[in-house]
mmCIF file of C-alpha atoms in Angstrom:
data_model
loop_
_atom_site.group_PDB
_atom_site.id
_atom_site.type_symbol
_atom_site.label_atom_id
_atom_site.label_comp_id
_atom_site.label_asym_id
_atom_site.label_seq_id
_atom_site.Cartn_x
_atom_site.Cartn_y
_atom_site.Cartn_z
ATOM 1 C CA MET A 263 26.047 54.821 47.366
ATOM 2 C CA THR A 264 23.320 52.669 47.117
ATOM 3 C CA GLU A 265 23.834 49.360 48.372
ATOM 4 C CA ILE A 266 22.356 46.524 46.574
ATOM 5 C CA ARG A 267 20.886 44.317 48.985
ATOM 6 C CA LYS A 268 20.658 40.679 48.287
ATOM 7 C CA ARG A 269 17.312 39.398 48.905
ATOM 8 C CA GLY A 270 16.927 35.905 50.152
ATOM 9 C CA PRO A 271 14.095 33.820 49.002
ATOM 10 C CA SER A 272 10.901 34.659 50.677
ATOM 11 C CA SER A 273 9.447 32.026 52.883
ATOM 12 C CA LYS A 274 6.223 31.998 50.848
ATOM 13 C CA LEU A 275 8.118 31.255 47.675
ATOM 14 C CA VAL A 276 10.119 28.488 49.310
ATOM 15 C CA LYS A 277 6.991 26.895 50.702
ATOM 16 C CA ALA A 278 5.238 27.042 47.316
ATOM 17 C CA PHE A 279 8.259 25.554 45.558
ATOM 18 C CA GLN A 280 8.517 22.752 48.122
ATOM 19 C CA ALA A 281 4.793 22.008 47.833
ATOM 20 C CA LYS A 282 5.042 21.888 44.036
ATOM 21 C CA LYS A 283 8.045 19.589 44.263
ATOM 22 C CA ALA A 284 6.232 17.282 46.719
ATOM 23 C CA VAL A 285 3.186 17.079 44.438
ATOM 24 C CA LYS A 286 5.404 16.307 41.448
ATOM 25 C CA GLU A 287 7.214 13.530 43.379
ATOM 26 C CA ALA A 288 3.898 12.077 44.553
ATOM 27 C CA ASN A 289 2.566 12.045 40.972
ATOM 28 C CA THR A 290 5.757 10.427 39.731
ATOM 29 C CA HIS A 291 5.606 7.826 42.486
ATOM 30 C CA ASN A 292 1.903 7.111 41.830
ATOM 31 C CA GLY A 293 2.519 6.909 38.067
ATOM 32 C CA THR A 294 5.323 4.432 38.599
ATOM 33 C CA SER A 295 3.231 2.281 40.902
ATOM 34 C CA VAL A 296 0.292 2.403 38.464
ATOM 35 C CA HIS A 297 2.604 1.373 35.619
ATOM 36 C CA LYS A 298 4.019 -1.423 37.765
ATOM 37 C CA LYS A 299 0.542 -2.650 38.660
ATOM 38 C CA LEU A 300 -0.586 -2.513 35.035
ATOM 39 C CA GLY A 301 2.559 -4.344 33.936
ATOM 40 C CA ASN A 302 2.028 -7.084 36.511
ATOM 41 C CA LEU A 303 -1.646 -7.363 35.555
ATOM 42 C CA LEU A 304 -0.688 -7.651 31.885
ATOM 43 C CA LYS A 305 1.818 -10.406 32.721
ATOM 44 C CA ILE A 306 -0.823 -12.327 34.659
ATOM 45 C CA VAL A 307 -3.391 -11.955 31.872
ATOM 46 C CA MET A 308 -0.880 -13.097 29.250
ATOM 47 C CA PHE A 309 0.061 -16.048 31.443
ATOM 48 C CA VAL A 310 -3.593 -17.020 31.867
ATOM 49 C CA ILE A 311 -4.588 -16.488 28.215
ATOM 50 C CA VAL A 312 -1.512 -17.594 26.249
ATOM 51 C CA VAL A 313 0.134 -20.382 28.231
ATOM 52 C CA PRO A 314 -2.834 -22.781 28.812
ATOM 53 C CA PRO A 315 -3.748 -23.102 25.109
ATOM 54 C CA MET A 316 -0.100 -23.735 24.245
ATOM 55 C CA LEU A 317 0.171 -26.441 26.910
ATOM 56 C CA ASN A 318 -3.161 -27.923 25.815
ATOM 57 C CA TYR A 319 -2.009 -28.072 22.197
ATOM 58 C CA ALA A 320 1.261 -29.742 23.194
ATOM 59 C CA GLY A 321 -0.613 -32.263 25.337
ATOM 60 C CA LEU A 322 -3.049 -33.059 22.531
ATOM 61 C CA GLN A 323 -0.174 -33.652 20.111
ATOM 62 C CA LYS A 324 1.503 -36.048 22.553
ATOM 63 C CA GLU A 325 -1.808 -37.834 23.140
ATOM 64 C CA ARG A 326 -2.399 -38.160 19.392
ATOM 65 C CA GLU A 327 1.086 -39.634 18.882
ATOM 66 C CA PHE A 328 0.474 -42.122 21.699
ATOM 67 C CA ILE A 329 -2.934 -43.210 20.408
ATOM 68 C CA MET A 330 -1.904 -43.298 16.745
ATOM 69 C CA ALA A 331 0.948 -45.692 17.541
ATOM 70 C CA ASP A 332 -1.544 -48.573 17.976
ATOM 71 C CA LEU A 333 -4.015 -47.649 15.225
ATOM 72 C CA THR A 334 -4.232 -48.928 11.695
ATOM 73 C CA LEU A 335 -5.313 -46.509 9.009
ATOM 74 C CA TYR A 336 -6.419 -47.927 5.675
ATOM 75 C CA ASP A 337 -5.556 -46.240 2.386
ATOM 76 C CA ILE A 338 -8.745 -45.808 0.398
ATOM 77 C CA GLY A 339 -7.013 -44.280 -2.610
ATOM 78 C CA PHE A 340 -5.828 -40.873 -3.727
ATOM 79 C CA GLY A 341 -3.529 -40.638 -0.696
ATOM 80 C CA GLN A 342 -6.390 -40.613 1.796
ATOM 81 C CA LYS A 343 -6.311 -42.838 4.879
ATOM 82 C CA MET A 344 -9.261 -43.710 7.067
ATOM 83 C CA PHE A 345 -9.666 -45.312 10.474
ATOM 84 C CA PHE A 346 -11.606 -48.594 10.497
ATOM 85 C CA ASN A 347 -11.691 -50.942 13.492
ATOM 86 C CA CYS A 348 -13.430 -54.306 13.883
ATOM 87 C CA SER A 349 -13.935 -56.597 16.861
ATOM 88 C CA GLY A 350 -15.801 -59.828 17.532
ATOM 89 C CA SER A 351 -16.606 -62.572 15.075
ATOM 90 C CA GLY A 352 -19.642 -63.981 13.345
ATOM 91 C CA LYS A 353 -22.151 -63.054 10.699
ATOM 92 C CA PRO A 354 -23.477 -60.607 9.717
ATOM 93 C CA THR A 355 -20.855 -57.898 10.084
ATOM 94 C CA VAL A 356 -22.359 -54.776 11.664
ATOM 95 C CA ILE A 357 -20.841 -51.453 10.623
ATOM 96 C CA LEU A 358 -21.596 -48.553 12.968
ATOM 97 C CA ASP A 359 -21.549 -44.994 11.602
ATOM 98 C CA ALA A 360 -21.404 -42.079 14.057
ATOM 99 C CA PRO A 361 -23.811 -39.131 14.267
ATOM 100 C CA THR A 362 -23.117 -35.776 12.628
ATOM 101 C CA GLY A 363 -19.730 -34.343 13.587
ATOM 102 C CA MET A 364 -18.926 -37.164 15.989
ATOM 103 C CA THR A 365 -16.296 -39.875 15.799
ATOM 104 C CA SER A 366 -16.349 -43.634 16.231
ATOM 105 C CA ASP A 367 -15.836 -43.072 19.972
ATOM 106 C CA SER A 368 -19.588 -42.544 20.257
ATOM 107 C CA TRP A 369 -20.071 -46.266 19.515
ATOM 108 C CA VAL A 370 -17.532 -47.696 22.003
ATOM 109 C CA LEU A 371 -20.142 -49.181 24.362
ATOM 110 C CA GLY A 372 -22.341 -50.428 21.534
ATOM 111 C CA GLN A 373 -19.392 -52.008 19.777
ATOM 112 C CA SER A 374 -18.208 -53.835 22.903
ATOM 113 C CA GLU A 375 -21.699 -55.226 23.599
ATOM 114 C CA LEU A 376 -22.418 -56.251 19.993
ATOM 115 C CA ALA A 377 -18.956 -57.823 19.627
ATOM 116 C CA LYS A 378 -20.113 -60.554 22.032
ATOM 117 C CA LEU A 379 -22.642 -61.631 19.381
ATOM 118 C CA THR A 380 -21.150 -60.850 15.976
ATOM 119 C CA ARG A 381 -18.408 -58.974 14.121
ATOM 120 C CA VAL A 382 -18.761 -55.219 14.668
ATOM 121 C CA CYS A 383 -16.842 -52.447 12.887
ATOM 122 C CA VAL A 384 -16.641 -48.718 13.467
ATOM 123 C CA TYR A 385 -14.994 -46.076 11.343
ATOM 124 C CA ASP A 386 -14.370 -42.346 11.275
ATOM 125 C CA ARG A 387 -15.665 -40.437 8.281
ATOM 126 C CA ALA A 388 -13.101 -38.396 6.345
ATOM 127 C CA GLY A 389 -11.766 -35.468 8.338
ATOM 128 C CA LEU A 390 -13.130 -36.697 11.686
ATOM 129 C CA GLY A 391 -11.373 -38.556 14.483
ATOM 130 C CA PHE A 392 -8.348 -40.421 13.214
ATOM 131 C CA SER A 393 -9.305 -40.343 9.533
ATOM 132 C CA GLU A 394 -7.553 -37.903 7.257
ATOM 133 C CA ALA A 395 -9.432 -35.152 5.481
ATOM 134 C CA PRO A 396 -10.382 -35.862 1.882
ATOM 135 C CA PRO A 397 -7.803 -34.620 -0.611
ATOM 136 C CA LYS A 398 -8.605 -31.557 -2.686
ATOM 137 C CA LEU A 399 -8.729 -32.761 -6.255
ATOM 138 C CA ASN A 400 -7.778 -30.424 -9.089
ATOM 139 C CA ILE A 401 -10.868 -30.329 -11.291
ATOM 140 C CA SER A 402 -8.977 -28.646 -14.131
ATOM 141 C CA ASP A 403 -6.741 -31.726 -14.443
ATOM 142 C CA PRO A 404 -8.524 -34.281 -16.682
ATOM 143 C CA GLY A 405 -7.611 -37.300 -14.534
ATOM 144 C CA GLU A 406 -8.356 -35.731 -11.176
ATOM 145 C CA GLY A 407 -11.449 -34.027 -12.590
ATOM 146 C CA ALA A 408 -12.880 -37.386 -13.654
ATOM 147 C CA VAL A 409 -12.157 -38.823 -10.216
ATOM 148 C CA ALA A 410 -13.720 -35.785 -8.518
ATOM 149 C CA ARG A 411 -16.879 -36.114 -10.615
ATOM 150 C CA THR A 412 -17.093 -39.843 -9.798
ATOM 151 C CA LEU A 413 -16.474 -39.488 -6.056
ATOM 152 C CA GLY A 414 -18.384 -36.265 -5.491
ATOM 153 C CA LYS A 415 -17.346 -33.071 -3.745
ATOM 154 C CA GLU A 416 -15.626 -33.202 -0.370
ATOM 155 C CA GLY A 417 -18.021 -33.220 2.563
ATOM 156 C CA THR A 418 -21.078 -34.393 0.629
ATOM 157 C CA ALA A 419 -23.073 -37.476 1.566
ATOM 158 C CA MET A 420 -22.237 -39.043 -1.793
ATOM 159 C CA ARG A 421 -18.514 -38.662 -1.077
ATOM 160 C CA MET A 422 -19.001 -40.237 2.359
ATOM 161 C CA VAL A 423 -20.806 -43.193 0.760
ATOM 162 C CA ASN A 424 -17.977 -43.618 -1.757
ATOM 163 C CA ASP A 425 -15.399 -43.499 1.051
ATOM 164 C CA LEU A 426 -17.287 -46.190 2.976
ATOM 165 C CA HIS A 427 -17.622 -48.302 -0.162
ATOM 166 C CA ARG A 428 -13.909 -48.061 -0.943
ATOM 167 C CA ILE A 429 -12.894 -49.024 2.587
ATOM 168 C CA VAL A 430 -15.234 -52.054 2.925
ATOM 169 C CA THR A 431 -14.606 -53.227 -0.632
ATOM 170 C CA PHE A 432 -10.954 -52.535 -1.438
ATOM 171 C CA SER A 433 -8.926 -51.350 1.574
ATOM 172 C CA PHE A 434 -10.243 -53.641 4.302
ATOM 173 C CA PRO A 435 -12.715 -55.999 2.603
ATOM 174 C CA GLN A 436 -15.644 -57.059 4.759
ATOM 175 C CA GLU A 437 -17.522 -60.283 4.249
ATOM 176 C CA ARG A 438 -21.041 -59.769 2.966
ATOM 177 C CA PRO A 439 -23.773 -59.495 4.106
ATOM 178 C CA PHE A 440 -23.274 -56.634 6.482
ATOM 179 C CA VAL A 441 -25.652 -54.430 8.409
ATOM 180 C CA LEU A 442 -25.157 -50.668 8.411
ATOM 181 C CA VAL A 443 -26.230 -48.837 11.554
ATOM 182 C CA GLY A 444 -26.114 -45.069 11.583
ATOM 183 C CA SER A 445 -27.445 -42.143 13.516
ATOM 184 C CA GLU A 446 -28.253 -38.742 11.986
ATOM 185 C CA LEU A 447 -25.756 -38.259 9.122
ATOM 186 C CA GLY A 448 -24.560 -41.836 9.631
ATOM 187 C CA GLY A 449 -28.127 -43.003 8.959
ATOM 188 C CA LEU A 450 -28.239 -41.012 5.715
ATOM 189 C CA VAL A 451 -24.930 -42.532 4.621
ATOM 190 C CA ALA A 452 -26.242 -46.031 5.431
ATOM 191 C CA ARG A 453 -29.435 -45.471 3.401
ATOM 192 C CA MET A 454 -27.523 -44.072 0.442
ATOM 193 C CA TYR A 455 -25.026 -46.949 0.597
ATOM 194 C CA ALA A 456 -27.898 -49.429 0.456
ATOM 195 C CA HIS A 457 -28.945 -47.888 -2.866
ATOM 196 C CA LEU A 458 -25.536 -48.184 -4.546
#
């Protein structure tokens, strides 16, 4: 009778299997640590990129609420409100118009110095600073179309001149004569206003 002999695993096979298992465990461990590191890096990047803008936006909203509490906006018609601020007294009234894309803040020092001598006013053009953006008028509507043709398109110098005229004439009337001082776009608005 032949005896079937059970063969035990050869030592070479056991060593190869153990080596393969060790390599597999090392790869699994390295993969896990790489995934952990990438996950932590992604969390840090998201924290640095997402959180600061959100906090900045929230802070700006709180600041706007705080500042707007003491401001007076004047309705110049068609549901649009503009910021206009005067200080000092005397004649003539000086109206300061800011440079292109800037707000009335650019005239703070000039306004405080001139206010010692005469009445000085600053304002924010539509859509800048504290002034509201000009309303979009429906040109297909006969009433709004006529108003849009009279005022001019939003963002044009003619519209800015009309806004200034409405605020100094109807919303917050200023005693004439007044002197218009402007820089860059503000200078163009002042020159065009002088020709109304």
